[in-house]
Coordinates of C-alpha atoms in Angstrom, one line a residue:
Chain P
M11 CA 118.4 75.6 97.3
G12 CA 118.3 79.3 96.6
Q13 CA 115.9 81.7 98.3
T14 CA 113.6 84.6 97.3
I15 CA 114.0 87.9 99.1
I16 CA 111.1 87.3 101.5
E17 CA 112.5 83.9 102.4
K18 CA 115.9 85.5 103.1
I19 CA 114.4 88.2 105.4
I20 CA 112.4 85.7 107.4
S21 CA 115.2 83.1 107.6
R22 CA 117.5 85.8 109.1
N23 CA 114.9 86.9 111.5
V24 CA 114.2 83.4 112.9
G25 CA 117.7 82.1 112.6
H26 CA 117.1 79.2 110.4
A27 CA 116.2 78.5 106.7
V28 CA 112.5 78.7 106.0
R29 CA 110.4 77.6 103.1
P30 CA 107.0 78.7 101.8
G31 CA 104.2 77.3 103.9
D32 CA 106.3 77.2 107.1
I33 CA 104.5 78.8 110.1
V34 CA 107.1 80.7 112.2
T35 CA 107.1 83.3 114.9
V36 CA 109.1 86.4 113.9
N37 CA 110.7 89.2 116.1
V38 CA 109.2 92.5 114.9
D39 CA 111.6 95.3 114.1
R40 CA 109.0 98.2 114.0
V41 CA 105.3 98.7 114.2
M42 CA 103.1 101.6 113.0
I43 CA 99.7 102.5 114.4
H44 CA 97.5 105.3 113.0
D45 CA 94.8 107.5 114.5
I46 CA 91.8 105.5 113.3
F47 CA 92.8 102.4 115.2
I48 CA 94.7 103.7 118.3
P49 CA 91.6 103.6 120.6
F50 CA 91.0 100.0 119.6
V51 CA 94.7 99.0 120.0
A52 CA 94.8 100.7 123.4
D53 CA 91.7 98.9 124.6
K54 CA 92.8 95.5 123.4
F55 CA 96.4 96.0 124.9
E56 CA 95.0 96.6 128.3
E57 CA 92.3 93.9 128.0
M58 CA 95.0 91.4 127.2
G59 CA 96.6 92.2 130.5
F60 CA 99.8 93.9 129.4
S61 CA 101.3 96.7 131.5
K62 CA 104.2 97.8 129.4
L63 CA 105.3 97.9 125.8
W64 CA 107.9 95.3 124.6
D65 CA 110.1 98.1 123.3
P66 CA 108.8 101.8 123.1
N67 CA 111.6 102.7 120.6
R68 CA 110.1 100.3 118.0
V69 CA 106.5 101.8 118.1
V70 CA 105.4 104.7 115.9
L71 CA 102.1 106.4 116.3
I72 CA 100.9 108.6 113.4
Y73 CA 97.8 110.8 113.2
D74 CA 96.9 111.1 109.5
H75 CA 93.4 109.8 108.7
L76 CA 91.5 112.2 110.9
V77 CA 93.8 115.3 110.8
P78 CA 92.5 117.9 111.1
A79 CA 89.3 116.5 112.7
S80 CA 86.2 116.8 110.6
Q81 CA 83.7 115.2 113.0
V82 CA 83.5 116.0 116.8
D83 CA 84.1 112.3 117.7
D84 CA 87.4 112.3 115.8
T85 CA 89.1 114.3 118.5
R86 CA 88.6 111.3 120.9
H87 CA 91.2 109.4 118.8
F88 CA 93.8 112.1 119.5
R89 CA 92.9 112.2 123.3
V90 CA 93.2 108.4 123.6
G91 CA 96.4 108.4 121.5
N92 CA 98.0 111.1 123.6
A93 CA 97.1 109.3 126.8
F94 CA 98.5 106.1 125.5
V95 CA 101.8 107.9 124.6
E96 CA 102.0 109.4 128.1
K97 CA 101.1 106.2 129.9
Y98 CA 103.4 103.8 128.1
G99 CA 106.2 106.1 127.1
L100 CA 106.0 106.0 123.3
M101 CA 109.0 107.8 121.7
H102 CA 107.9 108.3 118.1
I103 CA 104.6 110.2 117.4
H104 CA 103.6 112.4 114.5
R105 CA 100.5 114.5 114.9
S106 CA 100.4 116.4 111.6
D107 CA 103.5 115.5 109.6
G108 CA 101.9 113.5 106.9
I109 CA 100.6 110.1 105.8
C110 CA 101.9 107.1 107.8
H111 CA 103.3 105.2 104.8
Q112 CA 105.3 108.2 103.6
L113 CA 106.6 109.0 107.1
M114 CA 107.7 105.4 108.0
T115 CA 110.5 105.4 105.4
E116 CA 111.0 109.2 105.0
A117 CA 111.5 109.6 108.8
L118 CA 113.9 106.6 108.7
Y119 CA 111.9 104.2 110.8
V120 CA 112.3 101.4 108.3
K121 CA 115.6 99.9 106.9
P122 CA 116.2 97.2 104.3
G123 CA 115.6 93.7 105.7
D124 CA 113.4 94.9 108.6
I125 CA 110.1 93.2 109.5
V126 CA 107.4 95.8 110.0
F127 CA 103.7 95.6 110.7
G128 CA 101.1 98.3 110.6
T129 CA 97.4 98.7 111.3
D130 CA 96.8 99.6 107.7
S131 CA 96.6 97.4 104.6
H132 CA 99.0 99.7 102.6
T133 CA 101.8 98.9 105.0
T134 CA 103.1 96.8 102.1
T135 CA 104.7 100.2 101.0
Y136 CA 108.0 99.7 102.8
G137 CA 108.9 96.9 100.5
C138 CA 110.2 99.7 98.3
V139 CA 113.3 99.7 100.5
G140 CA 113.5 95.9 100.8
A141 CA 111.6 95.5 104.1
F142 CA 109.0 92.8 104.8
S143 CA 106.0 94.9 105.8
S144 CA 102.4 94.0 105.9
G145 CA 99.1 95.2 107.4
I146 CA 97.4 93.6 110.4
G147 CA 94.4 94.3 112.6
Y148 CA 94.3 96.1 115.9
T149 CA 94.1 92.9 118.0
E150 CA 97.3 91.5 116.5
M151 CA 98.9 94.9 116.9
A152 CA 98.0 94.9 120.6
S153 CA 99.6 91.4 121.0
I154 CA 102.8 92.6 119.2
L155 CA 103.0 95.7 121.6
G156 CA 103.1 93.2 124.5
T157 CA 105.2 90.4 123.0
G158 CA 107.3 91.9 120.2
T159 CA 106.4 88.8 118.1
L160 CA 103.9 87.6 115.5
W161 CA 103.2 84.3 113.8
I162 CA 103.3 84.3 110.1
K163 CA 103.1 81.8 107.3
V164 CA 106.1 82.1 104.9
P165 CA 104.6 83.2 101.6
E166 CA 105.3 81.9 98.1
T167 CA 106.8 84.5 95.8
I168 CA 105.7 85.8 92.4
R169 CA 108.6 87.3 90.5
V170 CA 107.8 90.2 88.2
E171 CA 110.6 91.1 85.7
I172 CA 110.3 94.4 83.7
E173 CA 112.9 95.3 81.1
G174 CA 113.3 98.2 78.8
E175 CA 112.4 101.9 78.6
L176 CA 108.9 103.0 79.7
P177 CA 107.1 105.3 77.3
A178 CA 107.4 109.0 78.3
N179 CA 103.7 109.2 79.3
V180 CA 103.8 106.1 81.5
T181 CA 104.7 106.0 85.2
S182 CA 105.1 103.3 87.8
K183 CA 101.4 103.8 88.6
D184 CA 100.5 102.6 85.1
V185 CA 102.9 99.6 85.7
I186 CA 101.3 98.5 89.0
L187 CA 97.8 99.0 87.7
T188 CA 98.5 96.9 84.7
L189 CA 100.0 94.2 86.9
I190 CA 96.9 94.2 89.2
G191 CA 94.7 94.0 86.1
D192 CA 96.7 90.9 85.0
L193 CA 96.9 89.2 88.4
R194 CA 93.3 90.2 89.4
A195 CA 92.3 91.5 92.9
D196 CA 93.0 88.1 94.5
G197 CA 95.8 87.0 92.2
A198 CA 98.6 87.3 94.8
T199 CA 96.6 86.5 98.0
Y200 CA 98.9 85.2 100.7
Q201 CA 101.9 85.7 98.3
A202 CA 104.9 88.0 98.1
L203 CA 105.7 90.0 94.9
E204 CA 109.3 90.5 94.0
F205 CA 110.2 93.1 91.4
C206 CA 113.4 93.0 89.2
G207 CA 114.8 94.0 85.8
D208 CA 116.5 97.1 84.5
T209 CA 113.3 99.1 84.3
I210 CA 112.9 98.6 88.1
E211 CA 116.6 99.4 88.7
R212 CA 116.3 102.8 87.0
M213 CA 113.1 103.7 89.0
S214 CA 113.4 106.2 91.9
V215 CA 112.5 104.9 95.4
A216 CA 109.4 107.1 95.1
S217 CA 108.3 105.3 92.0
R218 CA 108.9 101.9 93.6
M219 CA 106.8 103.1 96.6
T220 CA 103.8 103.5 94.4
M221 CA 104.1 99.9 93.3
S222 CA 104.7 98.3 96.7
N223 CA 101.9 100.5 98.1
M224 CA 99.4 99.0 95.7
A225 CA 100.6 95.4 95.8
V226 CA 97.9 94.7 98.4
E227 CA 95.3 95.5 95.8
A228 CA 96.2 92.2 94.2
G229 CA 96.0 90.6 97.7
A230 CA 99.8 90.4 98.2
K231 CA 101.2 90.1 101.7
C232 CA 104.3 92.1 100.7
A233 CA 106.1 93.5 97.7
L234 CA 109.9 93.6 97.6
F235 CA 112.5 95.5 95.8
T236 CA 116.3 94.8 96.1
P237 CA 118.0 97.6 98.0
D238 CA 120.5 99.5 95.8
E239 CA 122.4 102.8 95.9
K240 CA 119.2 104.8 95.6
T241 CA 117.8 102.9 98.6
A242 CA 120.9 103.6 100.6
E243 CA 120.7 107.3 99.9
Y244 CA 117.0 107.4 100.7
C245 CA 117.4 105.4 104.0
E246 CA 120.7 107.3 104.9
I247 CA 122.7 104.1 105.3
E248 CA 125.8 102.6 103.8
L249 CA 125.0 99.6 101.6
T250 CA 126.7 96.5 103.0
E251 CA 126.7 92.9 102.0
R252 CA 123.6 92.4 104.2
E253 CA 121.5 94.7 102.1
R254 CA 123.0 93.7 98.8
S255 CA 122.2 90.1 99.4
L256 CA 118.5 90.8 99.5
V257 CA 118.0 89.6 95.9
G258 CA 116.2 86.6 94.6
D259 CA 118.7 83.8 94.0
P260 CA 118.9 82.3 90.4
D261 CA 117.9 78.9 91.7
A262 CA 115.1 80.2 94.1
S263 CA 111.7 78.7 93.7
Y264 CA 108.9 81.0 92.4
V265 CA 105.3 80.1 92.2
R266 CA 105.1 82.2 89.0
T267 CA 107.3 84.5 87.0
I268 CA 105.7 87.3 84.9
H269 CA 107.8 89.2 82.3
Y270 CA 106.9 92.6 80.9
R271 CA 108.6 94.6 78.1
A272 CA 108.5 98.2 79.4
E273 CA 107.8 99.6 75.9
D274 CA 104.4 97.7 75.9
F275 CA 102.9 99.7 78.8
V276 CA 100.4 102.4 78.1
P277 CA 98.6 104.9 80.4
V278 CA 95.8 103.1 82.1
L279 CA 92.8 103.6 84.4
A280 CA 91.3 101.4 87.1
C281 CA 87.7 101.9 86.3
P282 CA 84.7 101.8 88.7
S283 CA 84.5 100.1 91.1
Q284 CA 87.3 97.5 91.2
V285 CA 91.0 98.1 91.3
D286 CA 91.6 95.3 88.8
N287 CA 89.1 96.7 86.2
I288 CA 92.0 98.1 84.1
H289 CA 91.6 99.8 80.7
P290 CA 93.8 102.0 78.6
V291 CA 93.1 105.7 79.1
S292 CA 92.4 106.0 75.4
E293 CA 89.3 103.8 75.7
F294 CA 87.6 106.4 77.9
A295 CA 88.9 109.5 76.1
G296 CA 86.3 112.3 76.1
T297 CA 84.4 111.2 79.2
A298 CA 83.5 114.3 81.2
I299 CA 84.7 114.6 84.8
D300 CA 83.9 116.6 87.9
Q301 CA 87.0 116.4 90.0
V302 CA 90.6 115.4 90.0
F303 CA 92.6 114.3 93.1
I304 CA 96.4 114.1 93.0
G305 CA 97.9 112.9 96.2
S306 CA 97.8 110.1 98.8
C307 CA 100.4 107.5 100.0
T308 CA 100.3 106.1 96.5
N309 CA 101.1 109.3 94.5
G310 CA 101.7 112.3 96.7
R311 CA 105.4 112.5 96.5
L312 CA 107.5 115.3 95.0
E313 CA 108.1 113.6 91.7
D314 CA 104.3 113.1 91.4
L315 CA 103.5 116.7 92.1
Q316 CA 106.3 117.8 89.7
R317 CA 104.9 115.6 86.9
A318 CA 101.5 117.1 87.5
A319 CA 103.0 120.6 87.4
A320 CA 104.9 119.9 84.2
V321 CA 101.5 118.9 82.5
L322 CA 99.7 122.0 84.0
K323 CA 102.4 124.6 83.5
G324 CA 100.8 127.6 81.7
K325 CA 97.4 125.9 81.6
K326 CA 94.2 126.3 83.6
V327 CA 92.1 123.6 85.3
A328 CA 88.9 123.3 83.2
P329 CA 85.8 125.2 84.3
F330 CA 83.6 123.2 86.7
V331 CA 86.4 120.8 87.5
K332 CA 88.0 120.9 91.0
L333 CA 91.6 119.8 91.2
I334 CA 92.7 118.9 94.7
V335 CA 96.4 118.3 95.4
T336 CA 97.5 116.7 98.7
P337 CA 101.2 116.1 99.3
A338 CA 102.1 113.0 101.2
S339 CA 104.1 114.7 104.0
R340 CA 105.1 118.1 105.4
K341 CA 108.6 117.6 104.0
I342 CA 107.2 117.1 100.5
Y343 CA 104.9 120.1 101.1
N344 CA 107.9 122.3 101.9
Q345 CA 109.9 120.9 99.0
A346 CA 107.1 121.6 96.5
L347 CA 106.8 125.1 98.0
E348 CA 110.5 125.8 97.6
D349 CA 111.0 124.4 94.1
G350 CA 108.0 126.3 92.7
T351 CA 105.9 123.2 92.0
F352 CA 103.0 124.6 94.1
A353 CA 103.2 128.0 92.4
V354 CA 102.6 126.3 89.1
L355 CA 99.7 124.2 90.4
A356 CA 98.1 127.1 92.3
E357 CA 98.4 129.3 89.1
A358 CA 96.6 126.5 87.2
G359 CA 93.8 126.7 89.8
A360 CA 94.6 123.7 92.1
I361 CA 93.2 123.5 95.6
I362 CA 96.3 122.5 97.7
T363 CA 95.7 120.8 101.0
H364 CA 97.7 119.8 104.1
P365 CA 99.3 116.3 104.0
S366 CA 96.7 113.7 105.2
C367 CA 94.6 110.7 104.2
G368 CA 91.3 112.6 104.1
L369 CA 90.4 112.7 100.5
C370 CA 91.5 109.2 99.6
C371 CA 89.1 107.6 102.0
G372 CA 86.3 110.1 101.7
R373 CA 86.9 111.3 105.2
T374 CA 87.7 115.0 105.0
G375 CA 87.0 117.4 102.1
G376 CA 86.4 116.7 98.4
I377 CA 83.4 114.5 98.9
L378 CA 81.5 113.7 95.8
S379 CA 77.8 112.8 95.2
D380 CA 75.6 110.7 93.0
G381 CA 76.5 110.7 89.3
E382 CA 79.8 112.6 89.7
R383 CA 83.0 111.3 88.3
V384 CA 86.6 111.7 89.7
V385 CA 90.0 110.9 88.3
A386 CA 92.2 110.1 91.3
T387 CA 95.8 109.0 91.9
N388 CA 95.1 107.1 95.1
N389 CA 94.9 103.3 95.5
R390 CA 91.2 102.3 95.8
N391 CA 88.1 103.0 93.7
F392 CA 85.7 101.0 95.9
L393 CA 82.0 101.7 96.0
G394 CA 81.4 104.7 98.2
R395 CA 85.0 105.4 99.0
M396 CA 85.1 109.1 98.0
G397 CA 81.4 110.0 98.7
T398 CA 78.2 108.2 97.8
S399 CA 78.1 104.7 96.2
K400 CA 77.0 106.3 92.9
V401 CA 80.3 108.2 92.5
E402 CA 82.5 106.9 89.7
I403 CA 86.2 106.7 90.7
F404 CA 88.9 106.2 88.0
L405 CA 92.4 105.6 89.4
A406 CA 95.2 107.0 87.3
S407 CA 98.8 108.2 87.3
P408 CA 99.6 111.9 88.3
A409 CA 100.4 112.6 84.7
T410 CA 97.0 111.3 83.5
A411 CA 95.2 113.0 86.3
A412 CA 96.8 116.4 85.6
A413 CA 96.0 116.1 81.9
C414 CA 92.4 115.3 82.7
A415 CA 92.1 118.3 85.0
A416 CA 93.2 120.6 82.2
A417 CA 91.0 119.0 79.6
G418 CA 87.9 118.6 81.9
K419 CA 87.5 115.1 80.5
I420 CA 89.5 111.9 80.4
V421 CA 92.5 112.2 78.1
E422 CA 95.9 110.6 77.7
P423 CA 98.8 112.6 79.1
Chain W
M26 CA 85.8 70.9 117.5
S27 CA 83.2 68.6 115.8
E28 CA 80.5 71.2 116.1
T29 CA 77.4 71.1 113.9
F30 CA 74.9 73.9 113.3
T31 CA 72.3 75.0 110.7
G32 CA 71.8 78.6 109.4
K33 CA 69.9 80.6 106.9
V34 CA 71.9 81.8 103.9
W35 CA 72.5 85.3 102.7
T36 CA 74.4 85.4 99.4
L37 CA 77.0 88.0 98.3
G38 CA 79.2 88.2 95.2
D39 CA 83.0 88.3 94.5
D40 CA 85.5 90.8 96.0
I41 CA 83.2 92.1 98.9
D42 CA 85.7 94.7 100.1
T43 CA 86.0 96.2 103.6
D44 CA 84.6 99.6 102.5
I45 CA 81.4 97.7 101.6
I46 CA 81.4 95.8 104.9
I47 CA 81.8 99.0 106.8
P48 CA 82.5 102.4 105.0
T49 CA 85.3 104.6 106.5
E50 CA 82.8 107.3 107.5
Y51 CA 81.4 105.1 110.3
L52 CA 84.7 103.9 111.6
A53 CA 85.0 106.6 114.3
L54 CA 81.7 105.6 115.9
K55 CA 82.4 104.4 119.4
T56 CA 81.5 100.7 119.3
V57 CA 81.0 98.0 116.7
Q58 CA 77.4 97.8 117.8
D59 CA 77.0 101.5 116.7
M60 CA 78.6 100.6 113.4
A61 CA 76.7 97.3 112.7
P62 CA 73.5 98.9 111.3
Y63 CA 75.7 100.4 108.4
A64 CA 77.2 97.0 107.5
F65 CA 77.2 96.4 103.7
S66 CA 75.4 99.7 103.3
P67 CA 77.0 100.8 100.0
L68 CA 75.9 97.6 98.4
R69 CA 72.7 96.5 100.3
P70 CA 71.6 99.2 102.8
E71 CA 68.7 97.0 104.1
L72 CA 70.9 93.9 104.7
A73 CA 72.2 94.6 108.2
A74 CA 68.6 94.9 109.6
Q75 CA 67.6 91.6 107.9
I76 CA 70.4 89.4 109.2
Q77 CA 69.3 87.4 112.2
P78 CA 71.6 85.7 114.8
G79 CA 72.7 82.3 113.5
D80 CA 72.5 83.2 109.8
V81 CA 75.3 82.4 107.5
I82 CA 76.9 84.5 104.7
V83 CA 77.9 82.7 101.5
A84 CA 80.1 84.7 99.2
G85 CA 82.3 84.5 96.1
K86 CA 86.1 84.9 95.9
N87 CA 88.3 87.4 97.8
F88 CA 85.9 88.2 100.6
G89 CA 87.1 91.0 102.9
C90 CA 89.7 92.4 100.5
G91 CA 90.8 96.0 101.0
S92 CA 91.7 97.7 104.3
S93 CA 93.0 96.2 107.6
R94 CA 89.9 97.5 109.5
E95 CA 89.2 94.8 112.1
Q96 CA 85.7 96.2 112.5
A97 CA 84.8 94.3 109.4
P98 CA 84.8 90.8 111.0
E99 CA 83.8 92.3 114.4
I100 CA 80.6 93.8 112.8
I101 CA 79.8 90.6 111.0
K102 CA 80.1 88.8 114.3
A103 CA 78.1 91.6 116.1
L104 CA 75.2 91.0 113.6
G105 CA 75.1 87.4 114.9
V106 CA 76.5 85.8 111.7
R107 CA 77.5 82.3 112.6
C108 CA 80.1 81.9 109.9
V109 CA 81.2 83.2 106.5
I110 CA 81.7 80.7 103.7
A111 CA 83.5 82.0 100.6
R112 CA 85.4 80.8 97.7
S113 CA 88.4 82.6 99.2
F114 CA 89.3 85.3 101.7
A115 CA 91.6 88.2 101.7
R116 CA 94.7 87.8 103.9
I117 CA 94.2 90.5 106.6
F118 CA 90.5 89.8 106.9
F119 CA 91.2 86.2 107.4
R120 CA 93.6 86.9 110.3
N121 CA 91.3 89.4 111.8
A122 CA 88.3 87.1 111.7
I123 CA 90.2 84.2 113.4
N124 CA 91.6 86.7 116.1
N125 CA 88.0 87.7 116.9
G126 CA 86.6 84.2 116.9
L127 CA 84.6 84.5 113.7
L128 CA 84.5 81.2 111.9
L129 CA 85.5 81.3 108.2
I130 CA 85.2 78.4 105.8
E131 CA 86.6 78.2 102.3
N132 CA 84.6 76.3 99.7
S133 CA 84.6 76.7 95.9
D134 CA 81.3 75.0 95.0
L135 CA 78.7 76.0 97.5
R136 CA 78.2 79.6 96.2
D137 CA 76.8 78.4 92.9
A138 CA 74.6 75.8 94.6
V139 CA 72.7 77.9 97.1
T140 CA 70.0 80.5 96.7
E141 CA 69.5 83.3 99.3
G142 CA 67.1 82.1 102.0
D143 CA 68.2 78.4 101.8
T144 CA 69.1 76.6 104.9
I145 CA 72.5 74.8 105.2
E146 CA 74.0 72.5 107.8
V147 CA 77.7 73.0 108.7
C148 CA 79.8 70.3 110.4
V149 CA 82.9 72.3 111.3
G150 CA 86.1 71.0 109.8
E151 CA 84.2 68.3 107.9
K152 CA 81.4 69.3 105.5
I153 CA 78.5 71.5 104.6
V154 CA 75.1 69.9 103.7
H155 CA 72.7 71.6 101.4
K156 CA 69.6 69.9 100.0
D157 CA 71.1 66.4 100.5
R158 CA 74.3 67.4 98.7
E159 CA 77.6 67.4 100.7
F160 CA 80.4 69.8 100.3
P161 CA 83.6 68.7 102.0
I162 CA 85.6 71.4 103.9
A163 CA 89.2 71.5 105.2
S164 CA 90.1 72.0 108.8
L165 CA 92.3 75.0 109.9
P166 CA 96.0 74.7 110.9
Q167 CA 96.5 73.9 114.6
N168 CA 97.9 77.3 115.6
L169 CA 94.7 79.0 114.2
M170 CA 92.4 76.5 115.9
D171 CA 94.2 77.2 119.2
I172 CA 93.3 80.9 118.8
L173 CA 89.7 80.1 117.8
N174 CA 89.4 77.6 120.7
A175 CA 90.7 80.1 123.2
G176 CA 87.9 82.4 122.1
G177 CA 90.1 84.7 120.1
L178 CA 93.5 86.4 120.4
V179 CA 92.6 88.6 123.4
K180 CA 91.7 85.6 125.5
A181 CA 94.8 83.7 124.3
M182 CA 96.9 86.7 125.5
R183 CA 95.1 87.0 128.8
R184 CA 96.0 83.3 129.3
L185 CA 99.6 84.2 128.5
N186 CA 99.5 86.9 131.1
G187 CA 98.0 84.6 133.7
L188 CA 94.6 86.3 133.8
E189 CA 92.7 83.3 132.5
G190 CA 93.1 79.6 133.1

């Protein structure tokens, strides 16, 4: 009997063949904790009676949601985090290098086939390099820090095949939003997504990241891509049989297979206030907007900023519209500085910020108020996420967002 | 655990996400007790003050979708909610609730049958009774019952570390 990618990863980890529905205890390869939850993880860890980390080399602490602090109490998170680092000998800490989900693969903490957990729902992102990664709460994180293990239920897999050439104005963001709209917000709950097809093979690792990042918006536990030469280059590894074999077997059992023709995709929006409320951009053409946000762990990578710059080159952001651009990491920030991407965006009138989570979760800067409308490239348009509960958030690709910024209203890129 | 209790019902819809349960802006408050008054505030700002200990939330599908914030089930527990009954739960919320000893029950039919303010009787692992109608419910897998019975994951780990019998 063949296996899906997730079944192979878990089988290897536990040392025997697993099937969907099995409850097994896995050995964790790496964990990520971010600034919002470190005080809670630290409390629970000590309350549980642990006195040392199972393996300090496998723990990564990243300050991103609260950097730089916008409320006085935020600084407590850094103090507690720094004390935890000191007391338990953490080896990997990033205090202002960027957003956790960008850094985990960019800084080479995650490799294909790894099992990784993080205190953030978008931990599904690392599936872009063929890792099983998923979000958990701080109590479970504390128990992993002590034991190095976690129980999981082996998920069923939904296979998503995409073949053909995407239209020029369509990005992987439009692909994943369309899929979420088709699956609905709970359509993949407890399940794994597995992507394949020649469209997927041609995508950059960055484009795949956008898709694995948002898989959780359909409830998925993880979203996996087969490692290839692009993955190997990104992860700075040699591709061996171990990585190449992380592919769904032809006789593997899937709970569902969904097939898309790439040519059928159009630019889409996730409309207020559910991520699965998907409509073609054209349906809302002409709707006035107040702000545009390009960034986040979903779409703050160099190719996203370059796409936005290509749209905005020689143009100006419309009067009364604020365009805020947030690169996902310091590395990307520097790349966009060096290759002239930021110069184009700044010339167009963009406000360029440091890499962090702030805008995406309404935590620092760019807050909106009643009746305002924003087109944003992040992953959630929930009620009240970027300001008051009467703000309308439309999620879109960087190309769509940039076109809207120039037009001052919703337009197709 | 063949426990039985009754509770007053508060009803909520589908896809009640974690940003509704507790918005990010309140997550840096020191304790879940500090956060609890803001529970459900984007949707129903008055609700947190109205919920009384022992009450029950009955919701639609995908309750707790969104972020991994564990404050979501902790706050619901801090408000005194005895259990949440929904058509379905999001994965991370489900794990977090069990780990914090908050009882969750999946049932497809109850939501359409109840009106806010009704009283229901819950026989854990067996059935829900509402106005003489019975709604059968499944029991949880043993490994989850073990965590719930230990009083949550912290207590289970304290036992592992020899701090509790």
